[in-house]
Each structure stands twice: as structure tokens, then as C-alpha cells.
XYZ file of C-alpha atoms in Angstrom:
483
model
C -20.678 43.876 -24.611
C -18.198 42.344 -27.060
C -15.851 44.071 -29.513
C -18.427 43.999 -32.298
C -20.977 45.824 -30.164
C -18.409 48.375 -29.011
C -17.600 48.987 -32.666
C -21.318 49.492 -33.466
C -21.589 51.859 -30.525
C -18.637 53.897 -31.805
C -20.095 54.040 -35.345
C -23.495 55.114 -33.984
C -22.034 57.934 -31.874
C -19.890 59.122 -34.796
C -22.932 59.205 -37.110
C -24.982 61.096 -34.513
C -22.314 63.813 -34.253
C -22.003 63.926 -38.049
C -25.795 64.298 -38.427
C -25.969 67.224 -36.028
C -23.089 68.860 -37.891
C -24.918 68.392 -41.202
C -28.112 69.983 -39.853
C -26.240 72.855 -38.192
C -24.318 73.568 -41.409
C -27.571 74.669 -43.090
C -27.397 77.855 -40.999
C -23.881 78.754 -42.134
C -23.886 82.312 -43.484
C -27.383 83.038 -42.143
C -28.810 85.040 -39.279
C -31.603 83.202 -37.437
C -33.788 84.999 -34.885
C -36.563 83.576 -32.723
C -39.335 86.146 -32.264
C -42.747 86.393 -30.663
C -45.410 88.948 -31.513
C -48.884 88.997 -29.938
C -48.506 85.383 -28.813
C -47.439 84.138 -32.262
C -44.069 82.291 -32.256
C -42.004 83.395 -35.253
C -38.656 82.571 -36.798
C -36.693 84.966 -38.976
C -33.982 83.742 -41.388
C -31.864 85.990 -43.597
C -28.362 86.254 -45.073
C -25.713 87.670 -42.764
C -24.860 91.325 -43.415
C -27.840 91.599 -45.758
C -29.347 94.970 -46.695
C -32.602 95.814 -48.473
C -33.378 92.196 -49.440
C -36.846 91.030 -50.540
C -38.978 89.606 -47.737
C -41.093 86.444 -47.804
C -43.846 85.326 -45.413
C -44.023 81.503 -45.164
C -47.172 79.754 -43.883
C -47.501 76.087 -42.895
C -50.452 73.752 -43.395
C -52.890 72.041 -41.039
C -51.075 70.172 -38.239
C -47.834 71.726 -39.427
C -45.448 74.210 -37.846
C -42.814 76.747 -38.785
C -40.190 73.976 -38.596
C -41.965 72.013 -41.325
C -41.400 74.896 -43.767
C -37.725 75.504 -42.961
C -36.552 73.951 -46.237
C -38.040 76.875 -48.187
C -36.721 79.374 -45.647
C -33.126 78.151 -45.902
C -33.160 77.950 -49.705
C -34.593 81.468 -49.992
C -32.327 82.944 -47.307
C -29.186 81.492 -48.900
C -30.347 83.088 -52.173
C -30.701 86.551 -50.627
C -34.182 86.755 -49.071
C -35.358 87.619 -45.569
C -37.946 85.056 -44.457
C -40.412 84.971 -41.558
C -42.129 81.719 -40.558
C -44.766 81.420 -37.844
C -46.985 78.971 -35.993
C -50.671 79.519 -36.712
C -53.090 79.469 -33.775
C -53.398 75.982 -32.280
C -50.218 74.809 -33.984
C -46.668 74.240 -32.766
C -45.859 76.649 -29.964
C -48.945 78.864 -30.420
C -51.214 78.504 -27.374
C -54.280 80.157 -28.940
C -56.987 77.817 -30.312
C -57.495 77.629 -34.063
C -60.588 79.694 -34.905
C -62.278 81.179 -37.939
C -60.164 84.305 -38.486
C -56.976 83.060 -36.809
C -55.004 82.560 -40.026
C -55.625 86.075 -41.303
C -54.739 87.630 -37.938
C -51.578 85.560 -37.504
C -50.375 86.398 -41.021
C -50.856 90.088 -40.270
C -48.752 89.670 -37.127
C -46.023 87.907 -39.147
C -46.163 90.657 -41.799
C -45.576 93.334 -39.167
C -42.621 91.377 -37.801
C -41.170 90.930 -41.307
C -41.162 94.613 -42.221
C -39.590 95.431 -38.827
C -36.455 93.476 -39.685
C -33.591 95.805 -40.620
C -32.417 93.656 -43.548
C -35.797 93.619 -45.356
C -36.963 95.968 -48.106
C -40.633 96.471 -47.222
C -41.470 97.453 -50.807
C -40.499 93.990 -52.119
C -42.548 91.312 -50.382
C -43.925 87.887 -51.309
C -45.932 85.022 -49.807
C -45.490 81.240 -49.722
C -47.852 78.725 -48.118
C -48.630 75.020 -48.010
C -52.087 73.385 -47.922
C -54.146 75.314 -45.338
C -51.443 77.973 -45.455
C -51.763 78.198 -49.236
C -55.346 79.377 -48.887
C -54.256 81.899 -46.263
C -51.481 83.403 -48.403
C -53.602 83.524 -51.555
C -56.344 85.319 -49.603
C -53.765 87.751 -48.193
C -52.454 88.449 -51.692
C -55.999 89.080 -52.918
C -56.955 91.251 -49.910
C -54.084 93.698 -50.480
C -52.953 93.213 -54.051
C -50.335 95.990 -53.915
C -48.586 94.725 -50.773
C -47.227 91.409 -52.120
C -45.529 91.097 -55.493
C -45.851 87.286 -55.721
C -47.570 84.319 -54.095
C -46.469 80.664 -54.132
C -49.231 78.200 -53.189
C -48.053 74.618 -52.566
C -50.652 71.824 -52.470
C -53.296 74.555 -52.813
C -56.696 74.437 -51.143
C -58.731 77.365 -52.420
C -59.211 81.124 -52.640
C -61.238 83.591 -54.720
C -58.480 84.275 -57.240
C -58.939 86.438 -60.337
C -56.784 87.123 -63.411
C -55.238 90.066 -61.524
C -55.183 88.952 -57.882
C -53.039 87.771 -56.278
C -50.091 89.067 -58.242
C -47.733 86.573 -59.901
C -49.278 83.350 -58.623
C -47.333 80.087 -58.776
C -49.170 76.863 -57.921
C -47.410 73.605 -57.012
C -48.709 70.086 -56.408
C -47.106 66.663 -56.138
C -47.752 63.877 -58.624
C -49.109 61.702 -55.792
C -51.715 64.158 -54.496
C -54.368 64.050 -57.186
C -57.032 66.134 -55.431
C -54.605 69.005 -54.954
C -53.570 68.843 -58.605
C -57.232 69.229 -59.508
C -57.558 72.141 -57.054
C -54.522 73.778 -58.628
C -55.938 73.349 -62.135
C -59.252 74.956 -61.108
C -57.442 77.841 -59.423
C -55.210 78.341 -62.454
C -58.257 78.524 -64.733
C -59.915 81.098 -62.451
C -56.664 83.072 -62.379
C -56.602 83.388 -66.162
C -54.433 80.426 -67.180
C -50.696 80.073 -67.731
C -48.822 83.341 -68.160
C -45.036 83.495 -67.875
C -44.906 87.308 -68.214
C -44.460 88.516 -64.624
C -43.797 92.184 -65.353
C -47.439 93.221 -64.965
C -48.137 91.125 -61.899
C -50.368 88.742 -63.855
C -47.893 85.867 -64.062
C -49.505 82.468 -63.579
C -47.906 79.016 -63.434
C -48.636 75.445 -62.314
C -45.674 73.210 -61.439
C -46.140 69.473 -60.857
C -43.442 68.158 -58.509
C -42.509 64.558 -59.406
C -42.644 61.702 -56.890
C -44.170 63.820 -54.123
C -47.289 63.626 -51.981
C -48.775 66.083 -49.504
C -45.966 65.968 -46.936
C -42.908 64.914 -48.929
C -43.390 67.786 -51.386
C -42.107 70.057 -48.610
C -38.722 68.325 -48.717
C -38.310 68.129 -52.488
C -35.552 70.278 -53.928
C -37.638 70.637 -57.093
C -40.314 72.434 -55.078
C -37.801 74.670 -53.289
C -36.079 75.631 -56.542
C -39.338 76.251 -58.415
C -40.424 78.704 -55.715
C -37.022 80.409 -55.729
C -36.984 80.782 -59.528
C -40.488 82.279 -59.503
C -39.562 84.834 -56.844
C -36.262 85.638 -58.574
C -38.185 86.304 -61.784
C -40.641 88.505 -59.911
C -37.928 90.618 -58.276
C -35.558 90.391 -61.261
C -32.802 88.735 -59.235
C -30.059 86.567 -60.708
C -29.417 83.093 -59.244
C -26.868 83.541 -56.453
C -26.899 80.284 -54.476
C -26.349 76.572 -55.023
C -27.697 75.573 -51.606
C -29.766 72.363 -51.530
C -31.641 71.551 -48.353
C -30.497 68.088 -47.250
C -31.474 68.310 -43.596
C -33.996 65.471 -43.894
C -31.234 63.152 -45.130
C -29.158 64.076 -42.075
C -32.240 63.568 -39.941
C -32.740 60.056 -41.359
C -29.080 59.231 -40.763
C -29.414 60.475 -37.176
C -32.401 58.192 -36.588
C -30.618 55.179 -38.091
C -27.586 55.876 -35.896
C -29.697 55.791 -32.743
C -31.270 52.498 -33.820
C -27.755 51.082 -34.319
C -26.907 52.311 -30.824
C -30.012 50.596 -29.443
C -29.056 47.361 -31.195
C -25.583 47.559 -29.639
C -26.767 48.020 -26.042
C -29.998 45.940 -26.184
C -28.382 42.716 -24.850
C -27.219 44.573 -21.746
C -30.729 45.925 -21.150
C -32.429 42.562 -21.592
C -30.053 40.939 -19.112
C -30.991 43.552 -16.531
C -34.666 42.612 -16.719
C -35.245 39.106 -18.118
C -38.827 38.388 -19.069
C -40.638 35.076 -19.397
C -42.252 34.260 -22.736
C -46.021 34.086 -23.093
C -47.072 31.421 -25.579
C -49.762 32.815 -27.880
C -51.262 30.868 -30.762
C -50.620 32.709 -34.072
C -54.359 32.662 -34.778
C -54.927 34.876 -31.738
C -52.109 37.275 -32.638
C -53.119 37.755 -36.253
C -56.849 37.390 -35.710
C -56.899 40.010 -32.956
C -55.008 42.431 -35.176
C -57.565 41.858 -37.951
C -60.601 42.324 -35.696
C -59.381 45.359 -33.724
C -59.628 48.043 -36.470
C -63.259 47.197 -37.237
C -64.393 47.502 -33.633
C -62.317 50.642 -33.085
C -63.875 52.256 -36.161
C -67.342 51.317 -34.934
C -66.585 52.845 -31.530
C -65.583 56.155 -33.124
C -68.773 56.116 -35.204
C -70.904 55.698 -32.067
C -68.973 58.399 -30.209
C -69.348 60.814 -33.133
C -73.120 60.670 -32.685
C -73.053 61.893 -29.096
C -69.976 64.189 -28.872
C -67.964 66.508 -31.119
C -65.304 63.925 -31.808
C -63.133 66.043 -34.116
C -62.100 68.252 -31.164
C -62.170 65.605 -28.437
C -60.000 66.497 -25.435
C -59.078 69.905 -26.820
C -56.985 68.407 -29.632
C -58.332 68.434 -33.171
C -58.449 64.881 -34.612
C -55.645 63.746 -32.260
C -58.052 62.879 -29.445
C -60.025 60.627 -31.782
C -56.785 58.938 -32.882
C -56.030 58.210 -29.229
C -59.481 56.686 -28.689
C -59.022 54.500 -31.767
C -55.736 53.107 -30.450
C -57.247 52.487 -27.018
C -60.266 50.571 -28.292
C -58.265 48.641 -30.907
C -55.601 47.793 -28.333
C -58.112 46.574 -25.755
C -59.820 44.389 -28.369
C -56.477 42.925 -29.425
C -55.472 42.257 -25.813
C -58.834 40.616 -25.207
C -58.221 38.205 -28.058
C -54.653 37.460 -26.885
C -56.043 36.856 -23.375
C -52.645 36.420 -21.669
C -50.098 38.949 -20.377
C -46.528 38.492 -19.132
C -45.909 39.665 -15.597
C -44.439 43.199 -15.429
C -41.390 44.010 -13.327
C -40.053 47.282 -11.996
C -36.850 46.894 -14.000
C -38.765 46.282 -17.228
C -40.802 49.446 -16.674
C -37.608 51.362 -15.934
C -36.107 50.162 -19.216
C -39.330 51.280 -20.904
C -38.754 54.810 -19.634
C -35.153 54.663 -20.890
C -36.486 53.487 -24.256
C -38.837 56.479 -24.391
C -35.921 58.820 -23.642
C -33.957 57.222 -26.481
C -36.920 57.614 -28.853
C -37.466 61.195 -27.671
C -33.867 62.170 -28.410
C -33.434 60.094 -31.576
C -36.681 61.136 -33.224
C -37.512 64.470 -31.678
C -34.497 66.428 -30.464
C -33.199 66.981 -33.982
C -36.749 67.193 -35.392
C -37.163 70.439 -33.434
C -34.752 72.130 -35.855
C -35.701 70.111 -38.961
C -39.449 69.537 -39.360
C -41.487 69.289 -36.139
C -42.245 71.426 -33.083
C -41.115 68.742 -30.618
C -40.996 70.755 -27.380
C -44.494 70.664 -25.902
C -46.072 73.824 -24.563
C -47.836 73.279 -21.181
C -51.293 72.721 -22.670
C -49.967 69.945 -24.882
C -47.825 68.492 -22.113
C -50.943 67.952 -19.998
C -52.467 65.857 -22.797
C -49.380 63.678 -23.253
C -49.974 61.216 -20.335
C -53.605 60.696 -21.381
C -52.685 60.038 -25.009
C -49.869 57.694 -23.944
C -52.261 55.766 -21.705
C -54.696 55.471 -24.617
C -51.970 54.072 -26.899
C -50.543 51.667 -24.304
C -52.918 48.687 -24.893
C -52.101 48.641 -28.610
C -48.358 48.506 -28.075
C -48.678 45.982 -25.267
C -50.616 43.675 -27.589
C -48.122 44.352 -30.393
C -45.210 43.481 -28.107
C -46.813 40.202 -27.047
C -47.556 39.241 -30.648
C -43.932 39.905 -31.713
C -42.176 38.297 -28.754
C -39.467 35.806 -29.770
C -40.314 35.875 -33.486
C -37.733 35.491 -36.242
C -36.810 38.071 -38.860
C -39.183 36.788 -41.562
C -42.163 36.667 -39.226
C -41.322 40.076 -37.828
C -41.226 41.646 -41.298
C -44.523 39.943 -42.132
C -46.000 41.219 -38.874
C -44.793 44.774 -39.566
C -46.462 44.655 -42.973
C -49.679 43.235 -41.536
C -49.750 45.776 -38.695
C -49.166 48.639 -41.137
C -52.000 47.396 -43.347
C -54.267 47.079 -40.310
C -53.540 50.651 -39.242
C -53.904 52.162 -42.709
C -56.997 50.103 -43.503
C -58.489 50.794 -40.076
C -58.154 54.542 -40.431
C -59.486 54.474 -43.998
C -62.561 52.778 -42.516
C -62.739 55.569 -39.916
C -62.671 58.180 -42.684
C -65.594 56.441 -44.371
C -67.580 56.204 -41.133
C -66.641 59.596 -39.646
C -65.795 62.006 -42.515
C -65.051 64.955 -40.181
C -61.791 63.184 -39.279
C -60.654 63.464 -42.911
C -57.272 64.973 -42.068
C -56.132 61.498 -40.935
C -55.893 60.556 -44.622
C -52.838 62.768 -45.058
C -51.068 60.985 -42.185
C -51.528 57.435 -43.474
C -48.107 57.319 -45.244
C -46.418 57.904 -41.866
C -47.693 54.692 -40.273
C -45.503 52.137 -42.133
C -42.131 53.843 -41.383
C -43.117 54.478 -37.764
C -44.195 50.876 -37.291
C -40.945 49.723 -38.917
C -38.933 51.655 -36.325
C -40.997 50.284 -33.471
C -40.936 46.715 -34.831
C -37.145 46.883 -35.040
C -37.133 47.991 -31.420
C -39.396 45.126 -30.396
C -37.031 42.706 -32.135
C -33.740 43.853 -30.608
C -35.199 44.408 -27.128
C -37.666 41.483 -27.037
C -39.229 42.796 -23.816
C -42.984 43.226 -23.913
C -43.506 45.723 -21.075
C -40.420 47.786 -21.861
C -41.385 47.998 -25.521
C -45.022 48.833 -24.745
C -44.260 51.577 -22.223
C -41.512 53.217 -24.290
C -43.535 53.068 -27.510
C -46.751 54.352 -25.906
C -44.997 57.307 -24.245
C -43.310 58.144 -27.542
C -46.436 57.770 -29.681
C -48.518 59.796 -27.214
C -45.918 62.571 -27.369
C -46.082 62.547 -31.170
C -49.859 62.966 -31.160
C -49.669 65.748 -28.574
C -46.991 67.525 -30.628
C -48.512 67.230 -34.080
C -52.255 67.878 -33.915
C -53.773 71.374 -33.573
C -55.280 72.616 -30.331
C -58.988 73.397 -30.277
C -60.975 75.705 -28.042
């Protein structure tokens, strides 16, 4: 370690502390309670010393969690609302499998918890939901039209709306999610068209959020503020807050800081476990990466004909993703044909790398956007999913060993294209795995993080083990449980 690396280490630690402070500051002036009712994990957020404030039920989408919707909760709570968020069955910390009537039942549980809170005026209630949750909240608003004064449906799916139910319906969709814009337009037409008069409960509006797709719309201030303005108009409240949710910016800074820290200490780690280089012809590296997605897609097609692949291993879609990575990784390794010899120290560094990833990516994600702590049923799946992902990252590590910056950037781009293109092929071959489409934008940034790690560490087995354990944890955390 030289002075420059000590300086980088100091900067990284300072940025990490600053990031945690920035995320924690979002709770300033709020009361936050963790609840559980009938097995449903809930979170309640409201202004401190509040009394008789309107209440809002917030529902997440498929493969989401209560953490993913916290941006709306904080914006509404800072503006004078009491908000309850929950994990639907099969999602986040909810151990129950996702079944036909789970959403309706879980929303009823969350409603009961909301009206129990001493700060909430039970005569002034509203709903807000995203994607799958949008259908649930619209249906709830239709089922009991007098209970909820307004409904906000973000990236809406569908519901049997009418010109009078649900009351005061706002629809939102991002400019980059065309199918949901079309859904919103159809729903708006069925609901009677645009109507900015909310006094009779028949208010109707469609808001297009610029530069947003299905996931990023949840972090757009334009979406948060549009929902707040609609609810304020419904309850005749004046604007009372200038809070903007910037937790994702702090989260990004936190992740960058940990990568700086890794870059500072990487030379020390590589000296502890030196690894011999395996000479691989570029044709094998790039050719194997090109071939692997086709064979992996074909394998999933064959499996889909003999088993229910969408719920493989008790994890909806996630099990199939694991199988894809295993088959693609084994094909790629077969083309590469040669492996460096593993050492105990290299595997130990791989475990340390996983711990770094786990803290850098997940510890703060738990309070920003992702249920990172695994409940026991998910924890059991983690080793299996990590094992399935291991061949892919081992092949990726070999292909990137001792490459320069330009080649590494080119390889990151090529690997991202292979993953996105490979899963688009899967969607064509096995349509029941369609949810994967919404996750495709996540692959390039994730691969960029892992490629950076491969570059600064330059250790095949350490990189492969740490990346596989981390990626397996992500799959186990994100995808819904099935029965």
C-alpha cells in the first residue's frame, strides 16, 4: 500500500459514511414502524407528532418489495400522510407462496394495520400501486368504492374500471414502457376519459413520466410529485413539503465508494494469492460467449416441455434464470477448455469479495430498494443458485484475465449484449418466463460492476466465487416464491 492507495482508502471510507448519512436523513422528522400482521411484513411511515392525517396503502409490483416503494412513502409522509407498505405473498420477507387471491388478502391485512395507527384518519384513505400492485389497488378501489377516496396506478396492468370506480383514478407510465402506456390509455378510456374535477370522485388523469421505464419510474421525482399532487387535490391539502427522495443517488455513491475501496486494496489481495495466467485464444473467449446463449435457450425450451419451468425450485422465474446461467457457463467453459489451478487462498479471497459485494450492494439496499436479508426459505436456495451461476463467472474470469482497459470495456459490452440477447431468445422460446424482459436493463450495470472487479483483482477463482455467491444471492432475494 502506497500513499496514493491510502488516500483512496480514506476517500472511500468517507464517502461510505456520507452515503449512509444521506440515506438516514430521509427519515428525519418521520416515525417509522416495522409491523407484521397475519404473516405479512409491513412498514408504517408517518410524520412525527401527526394527528388525523390521511392514510395511503402502497403496493409493490411483481418481484418487488416494500423497500422498492419507499420513495413514494417518504415523499407522502413528509407531506403529511400516514403510509403503510407491505410485502405481498411470495415477495420480500413474506413466507407464503404467491397464489390466486393472495394480493386481495394481503391488501386487506395492510388496510387493517393502516386504520389501527393512531395518527391516521380512517375516513380519508387512498391507494397507490405499481405494475402487479396497480391492478391490486384498482381492484380494491372498485370493490369498495366508498372506502378509498383516490387510487394512483403506476405502470398499470388492468382492472375492470368504470367512470365511477375507483374514485379519483390517476394513471402513470414511463415514456420507455410503451405497453404500459397503451394499458393506461385503455384504462383511461374505460374510466370515462380525462377529468380534472375531483370533487365528485370521478377525477381521471394520465401522466407520462419522462425518461423512465418500468423500474426507474419508481425513483423519478416527477412520479412521486404527480402522485402527491393528485392526493393533495383529493383531500384538499395545500403543499407542505419540499422533500425530494434522493436515496438512490446516495446508494449509487455508496456503491462507487466500495469499488474505490476494492481498487485500493486489490494489490494486497492479489499478492496474497498469486495466480498463473491461462493462455486462451481470443476466438475461444469470444466464440464461446456467442455460442453459450443459444444452447442455454435451447435447454430451457426442452426443459419447459417436461416440467413447469416458471416455478422451478420453488422460485418463480428465478430457478429458470439459474439453469440458463449454468448451461451457458458450462458451454462457455467447454469452448475455453482450460482452467487455472485453484488455491485455498484464492477461494478465501473469493469469499471476502462476496462479503464486500454483499455489504456494498445489499446492506444499504435493505433500506433503499431491495429486501436483501433472506428469509430461511430463500437462504436454502442461495447455495444452489450460486452453484448454478459459478460456471458462467468462471468462464468470464478466464476470458478477462490480464486484458487491458479497451479490451475489458469491449468484453463488458459484448457480455452484456450476449446476456440481453440470450434472454430475449428465451422469451421467444419460453413465453411463460416473460417477466425476465423487465430485468434486462439491469444486466449491463451489473456486468460493469463485475467487470471492474475482474480487472482490479485479476484473479479468476476469486472473481468467480465472489461473483457467483453474490449473483446467486440476488436471484434468491429478488424473485417471488412459489408453492
